[in-house]
Coordinates of C-alpha atoms in Angstrom, one line a residue:
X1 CA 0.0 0.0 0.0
X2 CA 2.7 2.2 0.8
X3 CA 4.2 2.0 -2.7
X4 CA 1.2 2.2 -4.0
X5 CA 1.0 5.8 -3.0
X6 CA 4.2 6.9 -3.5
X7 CA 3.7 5.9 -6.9
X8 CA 0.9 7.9 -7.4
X9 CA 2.3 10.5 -5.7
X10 CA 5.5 10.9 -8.1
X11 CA 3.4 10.5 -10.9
X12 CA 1.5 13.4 -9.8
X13 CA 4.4 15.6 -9.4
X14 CA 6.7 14.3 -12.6
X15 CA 3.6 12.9 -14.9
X16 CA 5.5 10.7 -16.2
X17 CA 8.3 8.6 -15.2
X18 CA 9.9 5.3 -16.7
X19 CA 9.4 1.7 -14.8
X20 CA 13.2 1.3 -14.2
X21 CA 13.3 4.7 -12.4
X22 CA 10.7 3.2 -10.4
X23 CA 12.1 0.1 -9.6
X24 CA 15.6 1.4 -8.8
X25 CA 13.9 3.6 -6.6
X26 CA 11.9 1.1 -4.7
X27 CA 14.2 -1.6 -4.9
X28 CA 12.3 -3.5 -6.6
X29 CA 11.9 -5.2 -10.4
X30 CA 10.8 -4.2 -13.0
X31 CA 7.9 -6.7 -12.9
X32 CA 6.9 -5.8 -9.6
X33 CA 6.2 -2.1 -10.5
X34 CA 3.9 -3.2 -13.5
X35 CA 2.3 -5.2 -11.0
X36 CA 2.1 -2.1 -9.3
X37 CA 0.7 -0.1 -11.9
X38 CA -1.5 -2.9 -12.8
X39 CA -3.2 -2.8 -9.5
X40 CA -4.0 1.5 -9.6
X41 CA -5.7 1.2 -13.0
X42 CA -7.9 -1.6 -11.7
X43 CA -8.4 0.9 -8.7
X44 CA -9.7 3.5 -11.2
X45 CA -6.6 5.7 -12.0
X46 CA -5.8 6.9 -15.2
X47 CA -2.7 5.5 -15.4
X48 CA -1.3 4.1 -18.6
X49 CA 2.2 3.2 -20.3
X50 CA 3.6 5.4 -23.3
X51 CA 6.5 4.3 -26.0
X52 CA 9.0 5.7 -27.7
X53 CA 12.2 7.9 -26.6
X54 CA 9.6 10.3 -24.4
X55 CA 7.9 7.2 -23.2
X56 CA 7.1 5.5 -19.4
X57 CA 4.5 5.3 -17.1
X58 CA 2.1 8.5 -17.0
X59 CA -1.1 10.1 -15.6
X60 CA -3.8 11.6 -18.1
X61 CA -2.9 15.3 -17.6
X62 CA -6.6 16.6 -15.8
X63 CA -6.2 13.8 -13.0
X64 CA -5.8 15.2 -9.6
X65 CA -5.8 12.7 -6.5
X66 CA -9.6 14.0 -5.2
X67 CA -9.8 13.2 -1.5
X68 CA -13.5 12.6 -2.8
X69 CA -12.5 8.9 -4.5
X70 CA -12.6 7.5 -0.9
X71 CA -15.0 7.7 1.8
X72 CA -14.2 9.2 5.3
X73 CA -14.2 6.1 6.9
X74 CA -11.9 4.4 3.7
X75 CA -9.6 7.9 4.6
X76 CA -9.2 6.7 8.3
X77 CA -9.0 3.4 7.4
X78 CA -5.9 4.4 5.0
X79 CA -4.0 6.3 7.7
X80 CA -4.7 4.0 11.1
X81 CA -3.3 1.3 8.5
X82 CA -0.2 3.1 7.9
X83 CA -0.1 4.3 11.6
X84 CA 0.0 0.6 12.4
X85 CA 2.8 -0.1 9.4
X86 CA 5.1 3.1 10.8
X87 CA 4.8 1.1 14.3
X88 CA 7.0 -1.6 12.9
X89 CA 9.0 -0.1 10.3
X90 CA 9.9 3.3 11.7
X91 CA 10.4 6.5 9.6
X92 CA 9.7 4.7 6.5
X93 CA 5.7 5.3 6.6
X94 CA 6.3 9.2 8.2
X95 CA 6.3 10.6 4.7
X96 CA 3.4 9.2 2.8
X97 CA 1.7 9.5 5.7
X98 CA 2.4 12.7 6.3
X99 CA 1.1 13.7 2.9
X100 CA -2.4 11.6 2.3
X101 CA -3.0 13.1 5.8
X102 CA -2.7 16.4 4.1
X103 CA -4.7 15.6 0.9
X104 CA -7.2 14.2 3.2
X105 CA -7.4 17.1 5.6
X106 CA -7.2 15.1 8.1
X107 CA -5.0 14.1 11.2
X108 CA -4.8 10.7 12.5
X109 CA -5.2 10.2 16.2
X110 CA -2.0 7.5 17.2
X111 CA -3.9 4.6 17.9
X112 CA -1.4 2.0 18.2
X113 CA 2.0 2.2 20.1
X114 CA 4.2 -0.7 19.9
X115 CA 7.7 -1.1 21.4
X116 CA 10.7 -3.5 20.5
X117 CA 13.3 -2.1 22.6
X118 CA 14.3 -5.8 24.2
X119 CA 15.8 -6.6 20.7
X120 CA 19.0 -6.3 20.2
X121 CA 20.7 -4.2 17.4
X122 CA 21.3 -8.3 16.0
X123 CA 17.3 -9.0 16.3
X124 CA 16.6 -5.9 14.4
X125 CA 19.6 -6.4 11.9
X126 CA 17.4 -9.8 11.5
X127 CA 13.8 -8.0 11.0
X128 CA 15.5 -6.4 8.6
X129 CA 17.7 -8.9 6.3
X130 CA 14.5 -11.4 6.6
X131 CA 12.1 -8.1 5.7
X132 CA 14.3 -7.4 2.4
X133 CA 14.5 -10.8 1.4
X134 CA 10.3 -11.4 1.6
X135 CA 10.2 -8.5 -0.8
X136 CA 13.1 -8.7 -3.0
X137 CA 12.4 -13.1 -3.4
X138 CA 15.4 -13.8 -2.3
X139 CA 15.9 -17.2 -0.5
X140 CA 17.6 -17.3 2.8
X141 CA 20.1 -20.3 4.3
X142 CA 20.0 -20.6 8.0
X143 CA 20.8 -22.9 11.1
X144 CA 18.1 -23.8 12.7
X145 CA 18.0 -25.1 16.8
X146 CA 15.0 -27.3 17.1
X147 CA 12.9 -27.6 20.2
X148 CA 15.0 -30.8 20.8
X149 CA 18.2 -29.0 20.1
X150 CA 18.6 -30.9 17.2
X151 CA 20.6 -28.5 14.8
X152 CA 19.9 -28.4 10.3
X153 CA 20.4 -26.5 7.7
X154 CA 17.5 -25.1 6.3
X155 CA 17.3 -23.1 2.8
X156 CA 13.9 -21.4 2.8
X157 CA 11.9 -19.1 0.2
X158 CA 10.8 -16.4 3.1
X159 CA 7.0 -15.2 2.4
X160 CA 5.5 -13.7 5.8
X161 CA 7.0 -12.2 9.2
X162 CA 4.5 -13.7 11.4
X163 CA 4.1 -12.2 15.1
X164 CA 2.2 -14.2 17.3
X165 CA 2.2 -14.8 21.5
X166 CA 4.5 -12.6 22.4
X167 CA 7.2 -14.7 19.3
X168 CA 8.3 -13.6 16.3
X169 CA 8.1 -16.3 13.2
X170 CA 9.0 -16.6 10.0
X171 CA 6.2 -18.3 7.7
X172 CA 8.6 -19.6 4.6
X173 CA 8.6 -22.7 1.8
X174 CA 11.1 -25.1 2.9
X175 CA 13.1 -26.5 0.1
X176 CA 14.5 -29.2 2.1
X177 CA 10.7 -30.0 3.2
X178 CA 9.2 -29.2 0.1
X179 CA 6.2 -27.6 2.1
X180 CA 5.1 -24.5 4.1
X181 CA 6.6 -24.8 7.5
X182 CA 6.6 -21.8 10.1
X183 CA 10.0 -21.1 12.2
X184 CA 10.9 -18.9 15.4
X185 CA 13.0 -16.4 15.1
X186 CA 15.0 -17.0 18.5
X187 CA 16.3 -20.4 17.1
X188 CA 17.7 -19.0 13.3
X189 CA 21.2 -18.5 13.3
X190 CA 23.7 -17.4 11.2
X191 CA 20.6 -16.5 8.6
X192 CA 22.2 -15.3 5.1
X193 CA 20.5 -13.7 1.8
X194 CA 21.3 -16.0 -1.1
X195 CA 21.8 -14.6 -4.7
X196 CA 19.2 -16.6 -5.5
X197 CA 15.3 -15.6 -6.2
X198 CA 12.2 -17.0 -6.4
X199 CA 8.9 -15.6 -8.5
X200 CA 7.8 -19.1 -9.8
X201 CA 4.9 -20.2 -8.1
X202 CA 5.4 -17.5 -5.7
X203 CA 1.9 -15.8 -5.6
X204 CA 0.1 -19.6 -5.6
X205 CA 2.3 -20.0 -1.9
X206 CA 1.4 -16.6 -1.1
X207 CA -2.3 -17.2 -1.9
X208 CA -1.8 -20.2 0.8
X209 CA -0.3 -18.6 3.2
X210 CA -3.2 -15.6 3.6
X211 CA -5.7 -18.5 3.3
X212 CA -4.2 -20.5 6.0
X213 CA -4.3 -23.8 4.0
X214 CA -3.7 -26.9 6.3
X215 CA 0.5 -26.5 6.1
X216 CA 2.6 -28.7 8.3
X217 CA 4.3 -26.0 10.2
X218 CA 8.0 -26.3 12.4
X219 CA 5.8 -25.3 15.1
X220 CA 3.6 -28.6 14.9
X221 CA 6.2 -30.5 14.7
X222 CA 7.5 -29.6 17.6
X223 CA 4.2 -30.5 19.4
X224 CA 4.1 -33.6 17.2
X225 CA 4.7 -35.9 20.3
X226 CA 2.5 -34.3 22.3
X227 CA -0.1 -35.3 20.4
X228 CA -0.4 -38.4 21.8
X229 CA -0.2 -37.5 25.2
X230 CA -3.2 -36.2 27.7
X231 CA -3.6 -32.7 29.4
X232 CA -3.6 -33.2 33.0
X233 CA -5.5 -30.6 34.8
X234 CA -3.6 -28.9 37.8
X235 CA -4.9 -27.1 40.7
X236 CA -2.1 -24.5 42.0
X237 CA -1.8 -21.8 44.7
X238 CA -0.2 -18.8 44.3
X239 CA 0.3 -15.8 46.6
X240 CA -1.3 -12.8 46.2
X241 CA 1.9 -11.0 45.9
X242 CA 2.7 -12.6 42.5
X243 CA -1.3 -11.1 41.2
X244 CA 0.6 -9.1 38.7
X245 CA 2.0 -12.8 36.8
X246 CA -1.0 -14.2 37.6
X247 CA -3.0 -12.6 34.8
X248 CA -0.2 -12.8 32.3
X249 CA -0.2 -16.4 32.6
X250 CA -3.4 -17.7 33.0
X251 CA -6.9 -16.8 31.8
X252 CA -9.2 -15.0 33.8
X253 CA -11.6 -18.0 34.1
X254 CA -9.1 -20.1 35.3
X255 CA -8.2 -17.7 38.4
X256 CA -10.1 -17.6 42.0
X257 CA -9.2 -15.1 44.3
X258 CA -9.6 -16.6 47.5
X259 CA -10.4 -15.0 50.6
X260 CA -7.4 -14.8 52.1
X261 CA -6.1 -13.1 49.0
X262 CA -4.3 -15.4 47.4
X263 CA -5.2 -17.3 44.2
X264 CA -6.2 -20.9 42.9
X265 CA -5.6 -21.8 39.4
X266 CA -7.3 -24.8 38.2
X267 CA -5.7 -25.3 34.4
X268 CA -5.5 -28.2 32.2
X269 CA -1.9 -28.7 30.2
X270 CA 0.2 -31.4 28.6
X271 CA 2.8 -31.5 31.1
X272 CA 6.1 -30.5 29.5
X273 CA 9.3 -28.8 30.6
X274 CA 7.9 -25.3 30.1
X275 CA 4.9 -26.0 32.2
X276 CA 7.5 -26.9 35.3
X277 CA 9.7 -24.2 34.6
X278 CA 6.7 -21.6 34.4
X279 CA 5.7 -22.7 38.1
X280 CA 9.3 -23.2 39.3
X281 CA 9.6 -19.6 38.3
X282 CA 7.3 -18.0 40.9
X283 CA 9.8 -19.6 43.4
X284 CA 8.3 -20.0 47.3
X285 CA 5.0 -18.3 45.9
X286 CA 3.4 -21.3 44.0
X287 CA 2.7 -24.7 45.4
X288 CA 1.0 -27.4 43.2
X289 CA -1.9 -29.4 44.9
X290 CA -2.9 -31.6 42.6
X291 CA -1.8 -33.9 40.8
X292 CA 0.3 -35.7 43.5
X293 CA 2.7 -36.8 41.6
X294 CA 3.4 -33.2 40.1
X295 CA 4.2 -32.5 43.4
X296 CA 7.0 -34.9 43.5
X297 CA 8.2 -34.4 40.3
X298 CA 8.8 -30.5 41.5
X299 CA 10.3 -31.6 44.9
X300 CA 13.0 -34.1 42.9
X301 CA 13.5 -30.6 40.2
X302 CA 14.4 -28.9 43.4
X303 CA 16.7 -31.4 45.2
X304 CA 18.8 -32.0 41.8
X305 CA 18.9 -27.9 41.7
X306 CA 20.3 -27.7 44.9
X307 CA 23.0 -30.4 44.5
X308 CA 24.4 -28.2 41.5
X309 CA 25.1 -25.0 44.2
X310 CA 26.9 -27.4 47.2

C-alpha cells in the first residue's frame, strides 16, 4: 500500500516517469512495479504506459488525487493502516503519511504504540535482512535449533514475518521439506540472503499462506509428540503477591481469588518442561496441589537444583 502511494504521488508531481526509475527507486523489479501499476488502474486511475524515446508510465494530464475517490471512513482506514505499518517499520511510513494526511485534511489520532526495545541491534539487523528478502524473493540459508536442540540447515523461500504470542516467526517454503513450515526467530542463526530468487509459483504459496491452507508448520512438529499425550489438569496456589503474573499467565476463568487473597488456578496442560519451569519460576509463591505426583516431580527438580550449588 505504501508503494502504491508513492507511486501515485511521483506521478502526480513528474507525470511521467519510466518503470526502471521506479524500480531502482523502490528496490524492486521491473515486474513488480507493473504489477504495481496494474493494481491503480484496476483501482480507477488513469494511469497508462507510453513508448518511444519520451515514453514511461504517465497520468492523463486533468487527474488530480480527489480526497472525494474514498469515503471518510476508507480515509481513516488508509491512515490508522499506515499508523500501524510506521509502528513496525519506523520512519519509512512518516512521509506518505504525512502527505495523504494532508490531501485528506485530516489528522490521524496515534492509535497504536508498539515497542521492541528488548531486541538487540542483532534481532533488528534480522527484521530487517529477513524483511528485504520477503520483498526482493530472495531465499535465505539458515541454522536452525530445534525444540530438541537438534541442529539443520534449512534453505527457505521467506513469504511472511509472522508475530504471534509474544514470538516472532518466519512463515517460509522449505526447500528441504518441500512444504510451508513456520519457524521462530530465537532459534535461526547465522541467517544469510542468497543470490538466488524465487517468483515461480510464488503468488500460488502466497495465496496459501493468507488462506491459512492446512500446512505442516515447524511449530507442529515440535508438538508432534504431544499429540499423543493427555492434558492433566492442575490445581495450584499462588500468593497474592505474585497477582501481577497471575494474569499474564493464566486466563481470567481459570483464576479464584480466594479470601485470604491469594489465588487458585485450576488449568488443564500437557505436562512439559515449560509447564515446570513456568511454576518453578514463581519460586516459594506457587505450590501445586494436585496432581500428587506433580508434586513430587517438583520436589525431585528442586533437590537436583540444589546439588548443582553445594
Amino acid at each position: 500500500m505504501n508503494r502504491l502511494f508513492e507511486i501515485l504521488y511521483i506521478l502526480l508531481q513528474k507525470k511521467s516517469i519510466t518503470a526502471k526509475e521506479l524500480a531502482e527507486r523502490f528496490e524492486v523489479s521491473v515486474r513488480t512495479i507493473y504489477r504495481d501499476i496494474d493494481a491503480l488502474s484496476l483501482a480507477g486511475v488513469p494511469v497508462y504506459a507510453r513508448k518511444g524515446r519520451y515514453g514511461g508510465i504517465c497520468l492523463l494530464d486533468n487527474f488530480i488525487l480527489d480526497k472525494s475517490l474514498v469515503s471518510e471512513t476508507e480515509q481513516r482506514d488508509i491512515l490508522a493502516a499506515l499508523e500501524s505499518m510506521a509502528e513496525v517499520e519506523k520512519g519509512s511510513t512518516d512521509a506518505i503519511l504525512a502527505k495523504l494526511s494532508s490531501v485528506f485534511q485530516m489528522r490521524q489520532p496515534r492509535w497504536l504504540a508498539m515497542d521492541f526495545s528488548d531486541w538487540s541491534n542483532q534481532k533488528q539487523e534480522l527484521y530487517s535482512n529477513l524483511k528485504q528478502a520477503i520483498i526482493h524473493h530472495k531465499r535465505i540459508r539458515f541454522q536452525y535449533y530445534s525444540r530438541s536442540c537438534e541442529v539443520t540447515e534449512r534453505v527457505v523461500e521467506p513469504l511472511q514475518l509472522w508475530f504471534k504470542d509474544y514470538t516472532w516467526y518466519l512463515k517460509a517454503f522449505c526447500i528441504k521439506k518441500k512444504g510451508l513450515r513456520v519457524f521462530k526467530l530465537n532459534r535461526m542463526q547465522q541467517v544469510i540472503i542468497l543470490e538466488e530468487s524465487f517468483e515461480e509459483e510464488y503468488n500460488q504459496r502466497v495465496k496459501f499462506l493468507i488462506e491459512e491452507v492446512e500446512e505442516k508448520s515447524e511449530v507442529e512438529e515440535q508438538n508432534l509428540s504431544n499429540q499423543k499425550k493427555e492434558s492433566v489438569a492442575l490445581t495450584i496456589y499462588i500468593d497474592q503477591s505474585q497477582g501481577y503474573r497471575v494474569y499474564d499467565n493464566f486466563e481470567a476463568e481459570c483464576v479464584t481469588k480466594l479470601e485470604d487473597g491469594n489465588f487458585k488456578v485450576k488449568v488443564e496442560y500437557i505436562l512439559d518442561d515449560w509447564v515446570y519451569g513456568m511454576i518453578l519460576s514463581y519460586g516459594k509463591y506457587a505450590k501445586v496441589v494436585e496432581p500428587g505426583y506433580m508434586k513430587e516431580r517438583i520436589r525431585s527438580i528442586l533437590l537436583e537444583t540444589i546439588k548443582e550449588y553445594e
